[in-house]
Amino acid sequence: MCNFTAFTQEKESTLNTITVANDSIVQNDSIAPVKKKEAIQYIIEHTAEDYILEDVVHKKVKLYNQAHVIYDEYDIVSGEILIDYNNNTVKAKGIPDENGKYSQLPIFKSTGNETTQDSLIFNYKTKKAIIYGLETEQDGINTLGEKTKRVNDSTIFVRNIIFTTSDPRNPDYYLKTTKAKIVPGKKIITGPTNLVLADVPTPAIFPFAYFPLTKKRTSGIIFPTYGESFSQGFFLQNGGYYLAISDYFDLKLTGDIYSNSSWGFNAASTYKVRYKFSGNFSFNYDNLISGIEGFESYNVRKNFNLRWSHSQDSKASPNNRFSASVNLGSSQYFQQSINESNIGMSLQNTLNSSISYYKKFVGTPFNINVTASHSQNTNTEIVTATLPSIQLNMDRLQPFAPKNGTAKNALEKIGLTYSFKTENRISANEDDFFSKKMFKNAKNGAQHNVSLSTNMKVLKYFSLSPSINYREVWYSQEIEKNYDATENKVVNDTISGFTTYRDYSTSASLSTTVYGMFKFKNSKIKAIRHTIRPSVSYSYKPDFGSYYKEVQSDETGSEYTTYSPFEGSIYGGPSTGVTNAIGFSLANSIEAKVADKDNLEGEDKKVNILNSLNVSTNYNFAAEKFKLSNFNLSAGTTLFKKMNLNFGGTLDPYALNDEGTRINAFSYKNGGPLVRLTSAHFSTVYSFSSKDFDKKRNGETSKEDEETTAYDQDMFGQNQQNTNDFANQPKEEDDKKDENKSLPQYISAMPWNLRFTNTITYSNTTGDGRISHNTLYISGDVELSPGWKVGVSSGYDFVNNGIPSTNLRFTRDLSSWNMSFNWTPLGNNSSYYFFIGVKSSVLSDLKWDKHGVNRNF
C-alpha cells in the first residue's frame, strides 16, 4: 500500500493526494505579480505492509507492519507509525509478539546519520524529536540511551546512556553516564562517567569524558604508561602530544621520566603523498642513570637512535628515484634502551644506512647515482661512512651494430661501457662521529672503468666472450715512507697532491650447456633432467710493479722493503706480478618431470631435486707458488616443498706442515687427502603448521606451501611495541570486522605452526678442524582454544652450550578487548610486558599495561 497525504493549514479539508501549486495571478502593467506562500513545503510519503488507517476527522494516519515514512531528508522505518497532523508529529514504535518481545524497532535516518530506538516522537515542523531507548553508532562507538532529545541534526542530548565498542545490547564493557551531549560526526561530551566491566561497576570514575568523532586525524594528548625498571626504578613512558599537522604529515612527541632522574625523548612522524612518496621517521634519545651518585657503580649512558625510511612510488617519476633506509645511533641503544625492546636489532652486530638518488638523462646513454651510506659495528663501535659516493654510468654502446635489426656477428656485437665513480670515505670511532675529527682521516678518490667486449658462437654449441678492461684511479694524496734513524723504524708521511695510476687486463670465457635426460616408463616420474653448465675462462694482467717504491728498513742500509704509495686508499693500488690464469667452473641442477593427476589438461609438473651444485677454481701460470687456487663449492636444494638446505665450502689442494702452516706442496703428495676442507657452512630453514596436514587430507596445495623465507619475524621473539605507537594500531575497519566475527569453535584440533632454522660453521684453516658456530632457533605458536594463543621463540648454542635468546608470549582475544603478555626471561635484554585494552583506536586510552625491563650496563 502506498499513499501520499498532505494537509493545508488554511482549509479544513483532508485529501488523499494534493498537488500544491501557486494561485493564478492577474498581471497588468500597473500591478506587480503577487506570489502566495505555499501551504506546505514537502509532501509526506508513506507506505505500510498490512494496512493504512486514515482518520480524516482527527487528522491522523496509522501505518502498521513495515511502516515507512519519508519527509524531506528524514526517513523513518518502523513496525507501527502514527502521523498526527494536528501536532505535526510522527510517532513510531515496534510491534510486540505473543511473548511481548518487540520487533521492527524504529530506524530513524537523516543526512549522514542513522539510529535505532525503542520508540520516538518526531516533529517534522520543528525537526525536533524525543527518542526512547536510543541505539546508534558514531565512528566505531556504539551508544545506547534511555531518553534522548534531538534538538536538530547537529545536537542531541541523552540521559542514562552507555558507550561501548562491543555489542550495545550485550556489551563486554561500557562507559555509563547520566547525561551526555552528542554532536554527530564531531564529538561526544559526557558528565561523570563510570567504567563497567561485565555489568559490574568498577572504581574507575571520571569527572567527564570527551570522545572525538571524526574520520580525520586530530591532535591531542597522549597519556603515558607506567612500569618499573630494575636499574631506573618506577617510570612514566610515552606521554606527550600528537600533532595531526595535515592529511599528508603528522608528528608525535613523547617523553619518558624515571624515579632516579633518568629521562628520554622520542619523536616520530609518518608521511604519505599518494602516487608520489611515503615514509616514516623516528628519533629516540635516552639519558639513563644507574647507581647512586658518588659511588663507583654510578654511571650515565646517553644513547640515541635515528631511523628513517622513504620510498618513492614507481609511477611518480620513472627517470628520477629517491630512497632512504637509515638506522644509526649509539651502538648500545637496542641493548640498553628501556623504552624499546627490539629483540632482532639487539642481536645484530651492525647498523646500516643508505640514502640514494638516481637520475636517468633522457636522450643520452648516461645515468647518475648519488649515495650516502653508513655501516656501524656495535661491538667495536667503529663507524664507516661514505659521504657521498657518486657514480656515473654509460649504457652499453654498440658502434658497429646495424641501425635496423639486431647484431648478428662478433663485430656487430662489440659493446663499449664506461663508468666513473668517486667516493669520500670516513672511518671514525662512534664518539668522534659528527665531529671535526671524523674528517681529518677521510679518504677519497675517483675511478674510471672502460670495458670493450663481444660474444660469438664457436663450433655451434659454445659461446665465446672476450673482453678488454682499462682502469684509471685518481687520488688527492699518497703515502711516502722514510727510515727514521733516531727511532730506528720506518715512518709514514702523507703527501697531499694529485696522483694517479692505471692498469688494464684482458679476459675471455668459453661456456656451453649440456642436458642429460633419463626417461622412465610406467612410472609417476616420467623423466629426470640433469643440466650442466661448464665454463672455462682465461685472464691476463701484466705486472704494474713500476708504481711501487723502496724504503730502507734497517740501520745499516742493506735491507730495503717495497711498498705501494697507494697503501690504505679506498680503491687500493695496482697489482704486482703477472697474472696469467685459467679458470674453471661447473654448475649443475637436477629436476624431475612428474605426472600431475590434479591437472585437467594433462600437463606434467616440474619438481626441483637439486637447485644448484657449483664448483670453481683457477690456475695462475705466472705465480711463483700456490698456482692452483682453492676450490669453492656451493649447493642448495629444497625438501618437502618447505625445507631449504644450503651448503658452501672451501677446499684447499695444498698441504700443511707440522706447525700448521700452508706449504707449496699438494696435499695428496704429502700423505694427505686430495683436497682439504678448510671452511664450510650449512644452513636450513623449515616451517610447517596444522594447515599443511589439513591440506594433505583434503588433497589441497597452494603456492604458500612451496615457499619459505630464511627467517620468520618471530624467530627471535616478538618486539614489544608501546601502546602509544599509532603506526602499529589496527585500522578502524579491521576492528569492526574482528568484533563482528564470531570465533571458531574447536572440537579436537588446535591450529599451530612451527618454524626452525639451524646454522653450522666449520673452520679448518690450520688443521685444527672445529665447529665454530652451531645454533638452532625454534619459534612456534599454538591456539589452545578460540581466542587463546601461546607462542615461544628460543634456541640453543651447541658450541657455547647456552641458550642465546628466549621469548614467551601469550595473547587473548576478548572480543572487543585484547590481552597480551610478552616475556623475555633470560639475558641482558630480559623484560616483560603485559597489556589489556580496547581494540578500537577511538578508545585506545582505555587500557592497562605493565612494563618491566632489566638492562645491565
XYZ file of N, CA and C in Angstrom, residues 6 30 81 83 262 289 314 373 402 431 436 451 495 500 536 539 607 647 750 760 820:
63
model
N -1.254 15.117 2.468
C -0.831 16.462 2.862
C -2.043 17.207 3.367
N 0.287 47.873 -14.361
C 0.326 48.704 -13.159
C 0.438 47.899 -11.884
N 3.553 3.178 12.932
C 3.771 4.620 12.865
C 2.420 5.321 12.902
N 0.882 9.180 12.316
C 1.109 10.555 11.859
C -0.029 11.426 12.382
N 66.530 9.632 35.507
C 66.741 9.337 34.091
C 65.582 9.903 33.282
N 70.531 6.742 33.907
C 71.411 6.781 35.066
C 71.246 5.485 35.853
N 56.710 4.119 -7.862
C 57.342 3.866 -9.155
C 56.704 4.647 -10.289
N 76.074 6.412 2.548
C 75.869 5.173 3.294
C 76.679 5.187 4.585
N 73.957 -2.771 -36.599
C 73.130 -2.163 -37.657
C 72.066 -1.254 -37.055
N 82.261 7.941 19.132
C 82.243 9.208 19.871
C 82.708 10.380 19.015
N 84.543 17.251 14.065
C 85.573 17.654 13.110
C 86.626 16.567 12.933
N 85.317 -0.720 -20.585
C 85.312 -2.128 -20.964
C 84.818 -2.266 -22.395
N 101.500 12.767 1.730
C 101.808 13.850 0.807
C 100.543 14.217 0.041
N 98.010 9.481 -9.526
C 97.178 8.564 -10.289
C 97.947 7.311 -10.654
N 85.020 -22.241 -19.051
C 86.467 -22.089 -18.953
C 86.797 -20.636 -19.284
N 92.432 -15.198 -18.198
C 92.661 -13.788 -17.891
C 94.156 -13.501 -17.869
N 59.583 -30.668 -10.735
C 59.991 -30.730 -9.338
C 61.506 -30.601 -9.284
N 74.493 -25.161 1.390
C 75.818 -25.573 1.831
C 76.870 -24.832 1.022
N 43.714 -28.149 17.297
C 44.151 -26.829 17.719
C 45.145 -26.299 16.686
N 75.358 -23.870 10.863
C 76.589 -24.519 11.324
C 77.759 -23.970 10.519
N 47.549 -9.336 26.216
C 48.775 -9.995 25.804
C 49.815 -9.901 26.907
